[in-house]
Every structure is written in structure tokens, then in C-alpha cells.
Coordinates of C-alpha atoms and ligand atoms in Angstrom, one line a residue:
M501 CA -43.9 0.2 -69.9
I502 CA -45.4 1.6 -66.7
E503 CA -42.0 3.2 -65.9
D504 CA -42.0 4.7 -69.3
L505 CA -45.6 6.1 -68.8
L506 CA -44.6 7.5 -65.4
Q507 CA -41.6 9.1 -66.9
R508 CA -43.6 10.7 -69.6
S509 CA -46.4 11.9 -67.3
G510 CA -43.7 13.3 -65.0
F511 CA -42.2 15.2 -67.9
T512 CA -45.7 16.5 -68.9
V513 CA -46.4 17.6 -65.3
G514 CA -43.0 19.3 -65.3
I515 CA -43.8 21.3 -68.4
I516 CA -47.3 22.2 -67.1
L517 CA -45.7 23.4 -63.8
V518 CA -43.2 25.6 -65.7
L519 CA -45.9 27.0 -68.0
S520 CA -48.2 27.7 -65.1
A521 CA -45.4 29.5 -63.1
F522 CA -44.6 31.6 -66.2
L523 CA -48.3 32.4 -66.8
A524 CA -48.7 33.3 -63.1
S525 CA -45.7 35.6 -63.2
R526 CA -47.1 37.3 -66.3
I527 CA -50.5 37.8 -64.8
R528 CA -48.9 39.2 -61.6
L529 CA -46.9 41.7 -63.7
L530 CA -50.0 42.6 -65.7
I531 CA -51.7 43.5 -62.5
Q532 CA -48.7 45.2 -61.0
L533 CA -48.2 47.4 -64.1
R534 CA -51.9 48.2 -64.6
H535 CA -51.4 51.7 -63.2
I536 CA -48.9 52.5 -66.0
K537 CA -50.2 53.7 -69.3
G538 CA -49.6 52.0 -72.6
P539 CA -51.4 50.1 -75.4
F540 CA -53.1 46.9 -74.3
L541 CA -51.3 44.8 -77.0
Q542 CA -48.0 45.7 -75.5
R543 CA -49.1 44.5 -72.1
I544 CA -49.5 41.0 -73.4
T545 CA -46.8 40.6 -76.1
G546 CA -43.4 42.0 -76.9
I547 CA -43.9 41.6 -80.7
P548 CA -44.7 45.3 -81.4
H549 CA -41.4 46.2 -79.6
S550 CA -39.4 43.6 -81.5
L551 CA -40.8 44.8 -84.8
A552 CA -39.9 48.5 -83.9
F553 CA -36.4 47.4 -82.9
L554 CA -36.0 45.7 -86.3
G555 CA -37.2 48.7 -88.2
D556 CA -35.1 51.7 -89.3
D557 CA -36.5 54.3 -86.9
G558 CA -37.2 52.6 -83.5
H559 CA -36.4 55.9 -81.8
N560 CA -39.4 57.5 -83.4
W561 CA -41.6 54.6 -82.3
Y562 CA -40.4 55.2 -78.7
N563 CA -40.9 59.0 -79.1
T564 CA -44.5 58.6 -80.4
L565 CA -45.4 56.4 -77.4
S566 CA -43.8 58.9 -75.0
Q567 CA -45.7 61.8 -76.5
K568 CA -49.0 59.9 -76.3
Y569 CA -48.7 58.1 -72.9
G570 CA -46.4 60.3 -70.9
Q571 CA -43.1 59.8 -69.1
L572 CA -43.6 56.1 -68.3
V573 CA -45.1 53.7 -70.8
V574 CA -45.5 49.9 -71.1
V575 CA -43.6 48.7 -74.2
S576 CA -43.9 44.9 -73.5
P577 CA -45.2 42.7 -70.7
T578 CA -41.9 43.0 -68.8
M579 CA -40.6 46.4 -70.1
L580 CA -41.3 50.1 -69.5
L581 CA -40.1 53.1 -71.5
T582 CA -39.2 56.3 -69.8
S583 CA -38.6 59.9 -70.9
S584 CA -38.1 61.1 -67.4
P585 CA -34.5 62.4 -66.8
D586 CA -34.9 61.8 -63.0
L587 CA -35.8 58.2 -63.5
W588 CA -33.0 57.7 -66.1
A589 CA -30.5 59.2 -63.6
R590 CA -31.9 57.0 -60.8
M591 CA -31.5 53.9 -63.0
N592 CA -27.8 54.7 -63.2
T593 CA -27.1 55.7 -59.6
H594 CA -29.6 54.0 -57.3
P595 CA -28.3 50.7 -55.8
G596 CA -29.9 47.5 -57.2
Y597 CA -30.4 48.6 -60.8
V598 CA -28.3 46.5 -63.2
K599 CA -27.8 46.4 -67.0
S600 CA -30.2 44.0 -68.7
K601 CA -28.8 41.0 -70.5
W602 CA -31.3 41.0 -73.4
F603 CA -29.8 44.3 -74.6
Y604 CA -26.2 44.3 -73.5
H605 CA -25.4 40.7 -74.3
A606 CA -26.9 41.1 -77.8
A607 CA -23.9 43.4 -78.4
R608 CA -21.4 40.7 -77.1
F609 CA -19.5 39.7 -80.2
D610 CA -17.2 37.0 -78.7
W611 CA -18.3 34.3 -76.2
R612 CA -14.9 34.5 -74.5
G613 CA -15.5 37.9 -73.0
D614 CA -17.3 41.2 -72.5
N615 CA -16.1 44.7 -73.2
I616 CA -16.8 47.4 -70.7
F617 CA -20.1 48.2 -72.5
T618 CA -21.5 44.7 -72.7
Q619 CA -20.5 43.8 -69.1
T620 CA -23.6 43.4 -67.0
S621 CA -21.8 42.4 -63.7
I622 CA -21.3 45.5 -61.6
E623 CA -18.1 44.2 -60.0
K624 CA -16.5 43.1 -63.2
H625 CA -17.6 46.4 -64.9
D626 CA -16.1 48.6 -62.2
E627 CA -12.9 46.7 -62.3
R628 CA -12.6 47.1 -66.0
R629 CA -13.5 50.8 -65.8
N630 CA -10.7 51.3 -63.4
Q631 CA -8.3 49.9 -65.9
M632 CA -9.6 52.1 -68.7
I633 CA -10.6 55.4 -67.2
R634 CA -7.2 57.1 -67.4
G635 CA -6.8 56.1 -71.1
Y636 CA -10.2 57.4 -72.1
S637 CA -9.8 60.6 -70.1
G638 CA -6.7 61.6 -71.9
A639 CA -4.7 61.7 -68.6
E640 CA -2.2 59.3 -70.1
N641 CA -2.6 60.4 -73.7
L642 CA -0.2 63.4 -74.0
T643 CA -0.9 63.8 -77.8
L644 CA -4.7 63.8 -77.6
E645 CA -5.1 67.4 -78.5
A646 CA -2.4 67.4 -81.2
D647 CA -3.9 64.3 -82.7
I648 CA -7.4 65.8 -83.0
E649 CA -6.0 69.0 -84.5
F650 CA -3.9 66.9 -86.9
V651 CA -7.0 65.0 -88.2
V652 CA -9.1 68.2 -88.4
A653 CA -6.3 69.6 -90.6
K654 CA -6.6 66.5 -92.8
L655 CA -10.4 67.1 -93.2
L656 CA -9.9 70.7 -94.2
H657 CA -7.2 69.7 -96.6
L658 CA -9.4 67.0 -98.2
I659 CA -12.4 69.5 -98.6
R660 CA -10.1 72.2 -99.9
S661 CA -8.2 70.1 -102.4
R662 CA -10.9 68.0 -103.8
Y663 CA -14.3 69.7 -103.4
A664 CA -14.3 73.4 -102.5
G665 CA -15.3 75.7 -105.3
Q666 CA -15.4 72.9 -107.8
R667 CA -19.2 72.7 -108.1
K668 CA -18.7 69.0 -107.1
S669 CA -21.2 67.5 -104.7
M670 CA -19.7 65.8 -101.7
D671 CA -21.3 63.3 -99.3
L672 CA -20.6 65.1 -96.0
A673 CA -22.0 62.1 -94.1
Q674 CA -19.2 59.9 -95.4
K675 CA -16.4 62.5 -94.8
I676 CA -17.6 63.0 -91.2
Q677 CA -17.5 59.2 -90.7
F678 CA -13.9 59.1 -92.1
F679 CA -13.0 62.0 -89.8
A680 CA -14.4 60.3 -86.7
L681 CA -12.7 57.0 -87.5
D682 CA -9.4 58.8 -88.2
V683 CA -9.6 60.6 -84.8
I684 CA -10.4 57.5 -82.8
S685 CA -7.6 55.4 -84.5
A686 CA -5.1 58.2 -84.0
I687 CA -5.8 58.8 -80.3
G688 CA -6.9 55.2 -79.6
F689 CA -4.0 53.2 -80.8
G690 CA -1.6 55.6 -82.5
E691 CA -2.3 54.3 -86.0
C692 CA -4.5 56.8 -87.9
F693 CA -6.6 54.9 -90.5
H694 CA -5.9 57.7 -93.0
L695 CA -9.3 57.5 -94.6
L696 CA -9.3 61.2 -95.1
D697 CA -6.0 61.1 -96.9
A698 CA -7.3 58.4 -99.2
D699 CA -10.8 59.8 -99.4
D700 CA -11.8 56.2 -99.3
D701 CA -12.3 53.3 -96.9
P702 CA -10.4 50.4 -98.5
N703 CA -10.7 48.2 -95.4
N704 CA -14.4 48.7 -95.3
Y705 CA -14.7 50.1 -91.7
V706 CA -17.9 52.0 -92.3
N707 CA -19.7 49.0 -93.8
S708 CA -18.3 46.6 -91.2
I709 CA -19.7 48.7 -88.4
R710 CA -23.0 48.9 -90.2
E711 CA -23.2 45.1 -90.6
G712 CA -22.1 44.5 -87.1
L713 CA -24.8 46.8 -85.6
S714 CA -27.4 45.3 -87.8
V715 CA -26.6 41.8 -86.5
V716 CA -26.6 43.0 -82.9
C717 CA -30.0 44.7 -83.6
K718 CA -31.5 41.4 -84.7
Q719 CA -30.1 39.5 -81.7
A720 CA -31.8 42.0 -79.4
A721 CA -35.1 42.0 -81.3
L722 CA -35.4 38.3 -81.8
G723 CA -34.3 37.4 -78.2
T724 CA -31.3 35.3 -79.4
W725 CA -28.8 37.3 -77.3
W726 CA -28.1 34.4 -75.0
L727 CA -26.5 32.4 -77.8
N728 CA -23.6 34.9 -77.6
S729 CA -22.5 33.6 -74.2
I730 CA -22.4 29.9 -74.9
P731 CA -18.9 28.6 -75.0
F732 CA -17.8 27.1 -78.4
I733 CA -21.3 27.7 -79.9
G734 CA -21.4 31.4 -79.4
P735 CA -19.5 33.8 -81.7
K736 CA -15.8 33.8 -81.9
P737 CA -14.1 36.0 -84.6
N738 CA -13.0 34.1 -87.6
L739 CA -9.6 35.7 -88.3
D740 CA -9.7 35.0 -92.0
L741 CA -10.2 38.5 -93.6
K742 CA -11.5 37.0 -96.9
T743 CA -14.4 35.2 -95.3
T744 CA -15.5 37.5 -92.5
N745 CA -17.5 40.7 -92.2
G746 CA -19.2 43.0 -89.7
F747 CA -17.5 43.5 -86.3
Y748 CA -15.5 40.3 -87.0
R749 CA -13.8 41.9 -90.0
I750 CA -12.6 44.7 -87.8
A751 CA -11.5 42.2 -85.1
S752 CA -9.5 40.3 -87.8
L753 CA -8.0 43.5 -89.2
H754 CA -6.8 44.5 -85.7
A755 CA -5.8 41.2 -84.2
S756 CA -2.2 41.3 -85.3
M757 CA -1.8 45.0 -84.6
V758 CA -3.0 44.5 -80.9
E759 CA -0.7 41.5 -80.6
A760 CA 2.3 43.4 -81.9
R761 CA 1.5 46.3 -79.6
E762 CA 1.4 43.9 -76.6
K763 CA 4.7 42.4 -77.6
E764 CA 6.3 45.9 -78.0
F765 CA 4.9 47.0 -74.7
H766 CA 6.4 44.0 -72.8
E767 CA 9.8 44.5 -74.4
Q768 CA 9.8 48.2 -73.7
K769 CA 8.7 47.6 -70.1
K770 CA 11.6 45.3 -69.6
S771 CA 14.0 47.9 -70.9
G772 CA 12.4 50.4 -68.5
V773 CA 10.9 52.9 -71.0
V774 CA 7.5 52.8 -72.7
P775 CA 7.5 55.8 -75.0
R776 CA 4.0 55.5 -76.5
A777 CA 1.2 57.5 -74.8
D778 CA -2.0 56.4 -76.4
M779 CA -5.2 54.8 -75.0
L780 CA -4.0 51.2 -75.8
T781 CA -0.8 51.8 -73.9
S782 CA -2.7 53.2 -70.9
F783 CA -4.9 50.1 -70.9
M784 CA -1.9 47.8 -70.9
K785 CA -0.2 49.8 -68.1
K786 CA -3.3 48.9 -66.1
G787 CA -2.9 45.2 -66.9
L788 CA -5.3 44.7 -69.8
F789 CA -4.0 42.2 -72.2
G790 CA -4.9 39.3 -74.6
I791 CA -8.5 38.7 -75.6
D792 CA -9.7 41.5 -73.3
L793 CA -7.5 44.1 -75.0
K794 CA -8.7 43.0 -78.4
I795 CA -12.4 43.1 -77.4
E796 CA -11.9 46.6 -75.9
N797 CA -10.1 47.7 -79.1
L798 CA -13.2 47.0 -81.1
L799 CA -15.4 48.9 -78.7
Q800 CA -13.1 51.9 -79.0
I801 CA -13.8 52.0 -82.7
V802 CA -17.5 51.5 -82.6
A803 CA -18.2 53.7 -79.5
G804 CA -15.8 56.4 -80.5
S805 CA -16.9 56.9 -84.1
D806 CA -20.6 56.6 -84.8
T807 CA -21.5 58.6 -81.7
A808 CA -19.3 61.6 -82.6
A809 CA -20.1 61.3 -86.3
G810 CA -23.8 61.3 -85.5
S811 CA -23.6 64.4 -83.4
L812 CA -21.5 66.3 -85.9
R813 CA -23.7 65.5 -88.9
A814 CA -26.7 66.8 -86.9
I815 CA -25.0 70.0 -85.8
L816 CA -23.9 70.7 -89.4
L817 CA -27.3 69.9 -90.9
Y818 CA -29.3 72.0 -88.4
V819 CA -26.9 75.0 -88.8
M820 CA -27.1 74.8 -92.6
A821 CA -30.9 74.7 -92.5
N822 CA -31.2 77.7 -90.2
P823 CA -29.9 80.9 -91.7
R824 CA -30.2 82.9 -88.5
V825 CA -28.0 80.4 -86.6
Y826 CA -25.6 80.0 -89.5
K827 CA -25.0 83.8 -89.6
T828 CA -24.7 84.2 -85.8
L829 CA -22.3 81.3 -85.6
Q830 CA -20.0 82.6 -88.3
A831 CA -20.2 86.1 -86.8
E832 CA -18.9 84.7 -83.5
I833 CA -16.2 82.7 -85.2
D834 CA -15.0 85.8 -87.2
S835 CA -15.0 88.1 -84.2
T836 CA -13.2 85.5 -82.1
E837 CA -10.6 85.3 -84.9
E838 CA -10.3 89.1 -85.3
S839 CA -9.8 89.4 -81.5
G840 CA -6.5 87.6 -82.1
L841 CA -7.3 85.3 -79.1
V842 CA -7.4 82.2 -81.2
S843 CA -4.9 80.4 -83.4
Q844 CA -5.1 82.1 -86.8
A845 CA -5.9 80.0 -89.9
P846 CA -4.2 77.9 -91.2
Q847 CA -3.4 76.8 -87.7
I848 CA -6.1 74.8 -86.0
V849 CA -7.9 76.4 -83.1
K850 CA -7.3 75.0 -79.6
F851 CA -10.0 73.5 -77.5
S852 CA -9.2 75.9 -74.6
Q853 CA -9.9 78.8 -77.1
V854 CA -13.0 77.3 -78.7
K855 CA -14.7 76.3 -75.5
E856 CA -15.1 80.1 -74.7
C857 CA -17.2 80.6 -77.9
V858 CA -20.5 80.6 -76.1
Y859 CA -22.8 80.6 -79.2
L860 CA -20.8 77.7 -80.8
Q861 CA -21.1 75.7 -77.5
A862 CA -24.8 76.4 -77.5
V863 CA -25.1 75.3 -81.1
I864 CA -23.3 72.0 -80.3
K865 CA -25.6 71.4 -77.2
E866 CA -28.7 72.2 -79.2
G867 CA -27.7 70.0 -82.2
M868 CA -27.2 67.1 -79.9
R869 CA -30.5 67.7 -78.1
I870 CA -32.6 68.0 -81.2
F871 CA -31.1 65.1 -83.0
S872 CA -29.7 62.8 -80.3
P873 CA -26.6 60.9 -81.5
I874 CA -27.7 58.0 -79.2
N875 CA -31.2 56.6 -79.2
T876 CA -30.1 53.3 -77.8
P877 CA -32.5 51.6 -75.4
L878 CA -29.9 51.2 -72.6
S879 CA -32.0 48.8 -70.6
R880 CA -31.8 48.4 -66.8
N881 CA -33.4 45.8 -64.6
T882 CA -35.2 47.2 -61.5
P883 CA -33.8 46.0 -58.1
P884 CA -35.2 42.6 -57.1
G885 CA -37.4 44.1 -54.4
G886 CA -38.8 46.8 -56.7
D887 CA -38.5 50.5 -56.4
T888 CA -40.8 53.5 -55.7
V889 CA -40.1 56.5 -58.0
T890 CA -41.7 59.9 -58.4
I891 CA -42.8 60.9 -61.9
D892 CA -44.8 64.1 -62.5
G893 CA -45.4 64.4 -58.8
D894 CA -46.9 60.9 -58.5
E895 CA -45.3 58.1 -56.5
I896 CA -45.1 55.0 -58.7
Y897 CA -44.2 51.5 -57.6
L898 CA -42.0 49.6 -60.1
P899 CA -41.9 45.8 -59.5
G900 CA -38.6 44.0 -59.2
G901 CA -36.8 42.5 -62.2
I902 CA -38.7 44.3 -64.9
Q903 CA -36.7 46.2 -67.5
I904 CA -36.8 50.0 -68.1
I905 CA -35.4 51.7 -71.2
P906 CA -34.8 55.4 -71.9
S907 CA -36.3 57.2 -74.9
F908 CA -33.6 59.8 -75.5
K909 CA -35.5 61.6 -78.2
A910 CA -38.5 62.1 -76.0
M911 CA -36.3 62.9 -72.9
H912 CA -34.5 65.7 -74.9
R913 CA -37.9 67.2 -75.7
N914 CA -39.3 66.7 -72.3
K915 CA -41.7 69.6 -71.7
S916 CA -41.4 69.6 -68.0
V917 CA -37.7 70.4 -68.5
Y918 CA -37.5 72.5 -71.7
G919 CA -40.9 74.3 -71.6
R920 CA -44.5 73.5 -72.2
D921 CA -44.9 74.6 -75.8
S922 CA -43.9 73.4 -79.3
D923 CA -40.6 75.3 -78.9
V924 CA -39.0 72.0 -77.6
E925 CA -39.3 70.7 -81.2
V926 CA -37.3 73.6 -82.6
F927 CA -33.5 73.9 -83.1
R928 CA -32.9 77.1 -81.1
P929 CA -29.4 77.4 -79.6
E930 CA -30.4 80.7 -78.0
R931 CA -32.4 78.7 -75.4
W932 CA -29.1 77.9 -73.7
L933 CA -28.1 81.5 -73.5
E934 CA -31.3 83.4 -72.9
E935 CA -32.9 81.3 -70.1
R936 CA -33.1 83.5 -67.0
D937 CA -34.7 81.0 -64.7
E938 CA -31.7 79.5 -63.1
K939 CA -33.6 76.4 -61.8
K940 CA -34.9 75.7 -65.3
L941 CA -31.5 76.2 -66.9
E942 CA -29.9 73.8 -64.3
A943 CA -32.6 71.2 -65.1
M944 CA -31.9 71.6 -68.9
K945 CA -28.1 71.2 -68.4
R946 CA -28.7 68.2 -66.2
E947 CA -31.0 66.6 -68.8
H948 CA -28.4 67.3 -71.5
H949 CA -25.6 65.8 -69.5
L950 CA -27.7 62.6 -69.2
M951 CA -27.3 61.9 -72.9
F952 CA -23.8 60.6 -71.9
G953 CA -25.3 58.3 -69.3
D954 CA -24.7 58.7 -65.6
G955 CA -23.0 57.2 -62.6
R956 CA -20.7 54.2 -62.9
W957 CA -21.8 53.7 -66.6
Q958 CA -21.2 57.3 -67.7
C959 CA -19.6 57.7 -71.1
L960 CA -15.8 57.4 -70.9
G961 CA -15.4 59.3 -74.2
K962 CA -17.3 62.5 -73.3
A963 CA -14.3 64.7 -72.9
I964 CA -12.8 63.4 -76.2
A965 CA -16.2 63.9 -78.0
M966 CA -16.7 67.5 -76.8
R967 CA -13.1 68.4 -77.8
E968 CA -13.5 66.9 -81.2
L969 CA -16.9 68.5 -81.9
S970 CA -15.9 71.9 -80.7
I971 CA -12.7 72.2 -82.8
V972 CA -14.1 70.7 -86.0
T973 CA -17.3 72.7 -86.0
F974 CA -15.4 75.9 -85.5
E975 CA -13.0 75.1 -88.3
L976 CA -15.7 73.9 -90.8
F977 CA -17.6 77.2 -90.5
R978 CA -14.5 79.4 -90.2
N979 CA -13.1 78.0 -93.5
F980 CA -16.1 77.2 -95.7
E981 CA -19.6 78.1 -96.9
W982 CA -22.0 75.2 -97.1
T983 CA -25.0 74.5 -99.3
L984 CA -27.3 71.5 -99.0
V985 CA -27.8 69.9 -102.4
N986 CA -31.2 68.3 -101.5
P987 CA -32.7 70.4 -98.8
E988 CA -36.1 68.6 -99.2
K989 CA -34.3 65.3 -98.3
P990 CA -30.9 66.2 -96.9
W991 CA -29.7 62.7 -96.0
K992 CA -30.6 59.0 -95.6
D993 CA -30.6 58.0 -92.0
L994 CA -31.2 54.6 -90.4
N995 CA -31.3 53.7 -86.8
L996 CA -29.1 50.7 -86.1
F997 CA -29.1 49.6 -82.4
G998 CA -29.9 53.2 -81.6
L999 CA -27.0 54.7 -83.5
H1000 CA -27.4 56.8 -86.7
S1001 CA -26.2 55.2 -89.8
T1002 CA -26.3 58.1 -92.2
S1003 CA -25.4 58.5 -95.8
D1004 CA -26.1 60.7 -98.9
M1005 CA -25.7 64.0 -97.1
W1006 CA -24.9 65.8 -100.3
V1007 CA -23.4 69.3 -100.0
Q1008 CA -21.5 71.8 -102.1
V1009 CA -18.8 73.8 -100.4
E1010 CA -17.0 77.1 -101.1
E1011 CA -13.9 78.5 -99.6
R1012 CA -14.8 81.6 -97.5
K1013 CA -13.5 84.7 -99.3
Q1014 CA -11.6 86.3 -96.4
L1015 CA -9.5 83.2 -95.8
R1016 CA -5.8 83.0 -95.9
P1017 CA -3.9 80.6 -98.3
A1018 CA -4.6 76.8 -98.1
I1019 CA -2.7 74.6 -95.7
Ligands
HEM2198 C1 -21.4 62.6 -78.7 C2 -20.8 61.5 -78.5 C3 -21.2 60.4 -77.5 C4 -22.3 60.2 -76.8 C5 -23.7 60.9 -76.9 C6 -22.1 59.0 -75.9 C7 -23.0 58.4 -75.1 C8 -22.7 57.4 -74.2 C9 -23.7 56.8 -73.3 C10 -25.1 57.2 -73.1 C11 -23.0 55.8 -72.6 C12 -23.6 55.0 -71.5 C13 -23.9 53.6 -72.0 C14 -24.7 52.8 -70.9 O1 -25.3 53.3 -70.0 O2 -24.6 51.6 -71.1 C15 -21.7 55.8 -73.1 C16 -20.7 54.9 -72.7 C17 -19.5 54.8 -73.2 N1 -18.9 55.6 -74.2 FE1 -19.8 57.1 -75.1 N2 -20.8 58.6 -76.1 C18 -20.2 59.5 -77.0 C19 -18.9 59.4 -77.5 C20 -18.0 58.5 -77.1 C21 -16.6 58.5 -77.6 C22 -16.0 59.5 -78.6 C23 -16.0 57.4 -77.0 C24 -14.6 56.9 -77.2 C25 -13.6 57.7 -77.4 C26 -17.0 56.8 -76.1 C27 -16.7 55.7 -75.3 C28 -17.6 55.1 -74.4 C29 -17.4 54.0 -73.6 C30 -16.0 53.2 -73.5 C31 -18.5 53.8 -72.8 C32 -18.7 52.7 -71.8 C33 -18.6 53.3 -70.4 C34 -18.9 52.3 -69.3 O3 -19.7 51.4 -69.4 O4 -18.3 52.4 -68.2 N3 -18.2 57.5 -76.2 N4 -21.5 56.7 -74.1

């Protein structure tokens, strides 16, 4: 009886000690963060942040906070938000900063392993990156350029054969998603999904990504991310296609393909010749097999499609909505074509040709700035001993172990980089061509570059994305005239885990008169 009582009071004392330690650490943080601006409620609870994360437009919540409170804002008792490019760069390059588990492990979809994106250990991440960098860079993907051109030709063919000049409205958001998925499947693992050929998504890739992102979003917002790492309890794809959805559906769809590719690779390696030259082959050459290869294959699809699709939709929408830009862009495309320096339609333009189109490149840059394809709160923990940073000329101490997230929307409109007036809110590609202050232009370019991350975690698909965007934007405006069907509400856009899930971008499209015969 006495023993029982002692045991119980020992347990109660234990709980009281844990709660007191927690409370003391929260009070310490409250004091340490008192010099950083932010609403009082967010200093004592993470609920407003969780609600924003669960909503459809968390990026606007972050942007509003940044506009109101400045480049560093308290978003929860242990978390800050920044729109400072310098701080975001530092979080990616300064020793001691690490990826936060609350965010990255929420995106873990299999307890057996991490992909390069969800990996929070620096050593393991760097090792995996070494295995993948050549595959993503295209160094071992000899058909990269041809594959992108091949899919662009499919997109043009679909528009031309089913929509152009037929007074038929087309959901451009959907075609762009098909395009991005066809590109990543063709260059990623040599098996184009052929969604553009079918003008349909019979395997439900688009919805599966949407469902997967929505689950991940909830895990991060509700703080249940840690479940994903528990062996046997955490998630493991159910490979039965009939009963599975979200990311697991894609994993199930691909499991046998990845296994077959692995088998083929080992057989060919034995015979001394591995003829394939896609990303998957490159990963295998670097020793990536089994569950790791499957997990990375899923990442290829998600990271490689929604990001590029989100950028392209924004570029197209903003050009269609700006007659001056539309005309100037087409004038550049036409004069480039007339100069005879680019492949003539119906051939697809080469990246080496289109990257010389300065106005087009400025349009792409500006489209991605004004409507960032990524608004993901890529959270970092500060070094254990804290860090002192300079923001707006002030030195600020950041305590150890708190989390900092970037607000990309606010960063891309940062007035100390782009100018101190409302011009930062305007889509104006000319800003990239007319700026005479070299220091300012450098700062703008640096900020823009940071949309792909920085340092050891910098985007592995940047070169692919820029190729894809340059070629397809050139071809869509060289070949067609575009009209928005609902300019007052041009699309439906949801923010899911910081990626744009866009639909109902209705357009009508006409063949441009001076064009040569169809492909
Ligand atoms: C406009 C398009 C894109 C943007 C804005 C973008 C942006 C980013 C950003 C900000 C990161 C850093 C994430 C972090 O810090 O945790 C990242 C990482 C990554 N991206 Fe992209 N991305 C784009 C397109 C692509 C494409 C097309 C692919 C694949 C072909 C891709 C593959 C990856 C991979 C594998 C990583 C992880 C790199 C690592 O952790 O080492 N991305 N991307």
C-alpha cells in the first residue's frame, strides 16, 4: 500500500518536474524572443500557425505577417518567420543550422527511410546527394534535351489537334500538369506517362499528388509528424492499387517498374553494357537500390512536377493578363525566329537558342518572382548555441534550437532588395533589363536564385526546370494566341504544403496566323 503510494507520488513528482522544465524553457524563450516583433497570441501558442497551415493560402498569412512586422516575425512560441534573403541564405550555409523534423518528417511517407528532401541528418543527406547529383544535373542523362523537346511537341500537338481554333475552352492548368508529369517521367525513368497523348490521367497522378500533399500538410499542422518514423506503426505503402491513394498509390504504381529496372540494370552490368541513360540509371550506378530507390522515385515525381507546373502557369497567366508584356514577348520571339538563329517551327527551339532571348528570360524570372512556385516553410533549427544575425542593419541574437521558416512570397517582394515602392507588387519583367544600379541588380539576382534554396540543400532540378520553362514558354507564344475565359477569376488555386494545386484555368486558344503547317 505504502509502496503503491510512493510509486504514485513519484510518478506525480516526475510529471510535475517535466511540466516545470517545459514551462521554464517556454518562459526563457518568451524572454529571449521579446525583441522580435509579432502578435502576442503567437508568442504563447502555435494554434494560429497550425490553422494557417491547414488553410488554403498559408503563404498569404505569412506574407501579411511579414508586411506588418518586418523581416523577422514570431509565428509560434518556438518559431520565427523571415523574409530576409540574407538570413535564408545563412540558414542554408552557416554551420550548425539543420532541417527541422516537424516539417521534413511530416513529408516522410515510409517509416523505412527518407528521401533526399525529408532527410534531416546532414551526413546522410550529403551522402545521398552525392549519389544523385549527376542524375539530376543531366550529366549522365544524354537524352535530357531531346526528351524535353519531345514532350513540348506533344503539348503543341494536343493543343493544335483538340483545342486551337475550335472555340472550345481548355483547362490550361490541367494540360500544364500533364506536361510537367510527362517531362519528369520521360527524363526521370525513361517511361513517359503519355498523359498529353491521352489528354487524360487514367492512373490518377494529379489527384494522388494532391491527396498526398494534403496528408503531409495535416501531419505538419497537427504535430503528428513523429508517427512517420515509428517502425511498423508508421506508414508503409500498401501495394494494393485498389485500396490505396495519395502518395501510396504512386508508390504502388511504380514498385514493379523500379524493381524491373533494378533487375535489368544488374543483368546489363554483368554483361558489361548499360545502354539506358536516364536519372534512375544514374542513381543505380551510384549504388542506390531497393527501398531507397523507390522512395527517391516518388520524390522525382512530386518535386519535379508541381514546382515546374506552378511556375509555368504563373508565367502564362501573368503574360496573358499584361498586353504590353504579351506583345513585347511575341515580338522578341518573332524577331528571333526571323533572324534564322533558332530552329524553325515545326521543329522545337533549343535551350541554347532560347536562353539568349533576354526578354523571355526576364518574363520567366519575373513570373516566378511575382507568383512563387514554392511557398513551402522550409524550416531550419538554429545552431544549439544560437546565432547572431544582422537584419536591416540591426544585430539580432537568435537562441539555439528554435525554428526559422522562410516566407518566399514576402522575400520576393522584399523592398530592401527590389525597391521601396509598390512596384514590387507589379509583374514587370523590364525590371530585370532596365536596372542600372549594378549592386541592386546583383542583390535582385541573388534573391531570385534563393527561390531554389541554397548551399547543400539547393534544388537539384534547377537546370532541368529552367530548360523546361524556357523552351515551352517560347513555343506556346510562338505558336498560339491565348485568351483567358474568366479574367475576373482566372483559376482556382490552393496552397498544399506550400505548392500550388491549381485547376480551372480556362482559356481559348488560336493558331497564330503566320505559322507553318501543323506537326
Ligand atoms: C521552378 C521549379 C523549382 C523550384 C522553385 C524548386 C525549388 C526547390 C527548393 C527551394 C529546394 C530546397 C528545399 C529545401 O531547402 O529543403 C528544392 C530542392 C529539391 N528540388 Fe527543386 N525546385 C524546382 C524544380 C525542381 C525539379 C523540376 C526537380 C526535379 C527534376 C526538383 C528536384 C529537387 C530535389 C531532388 C530537391 C532536394 C535537394 C536536396 O535536398 O539536396 N526541383 N527545390
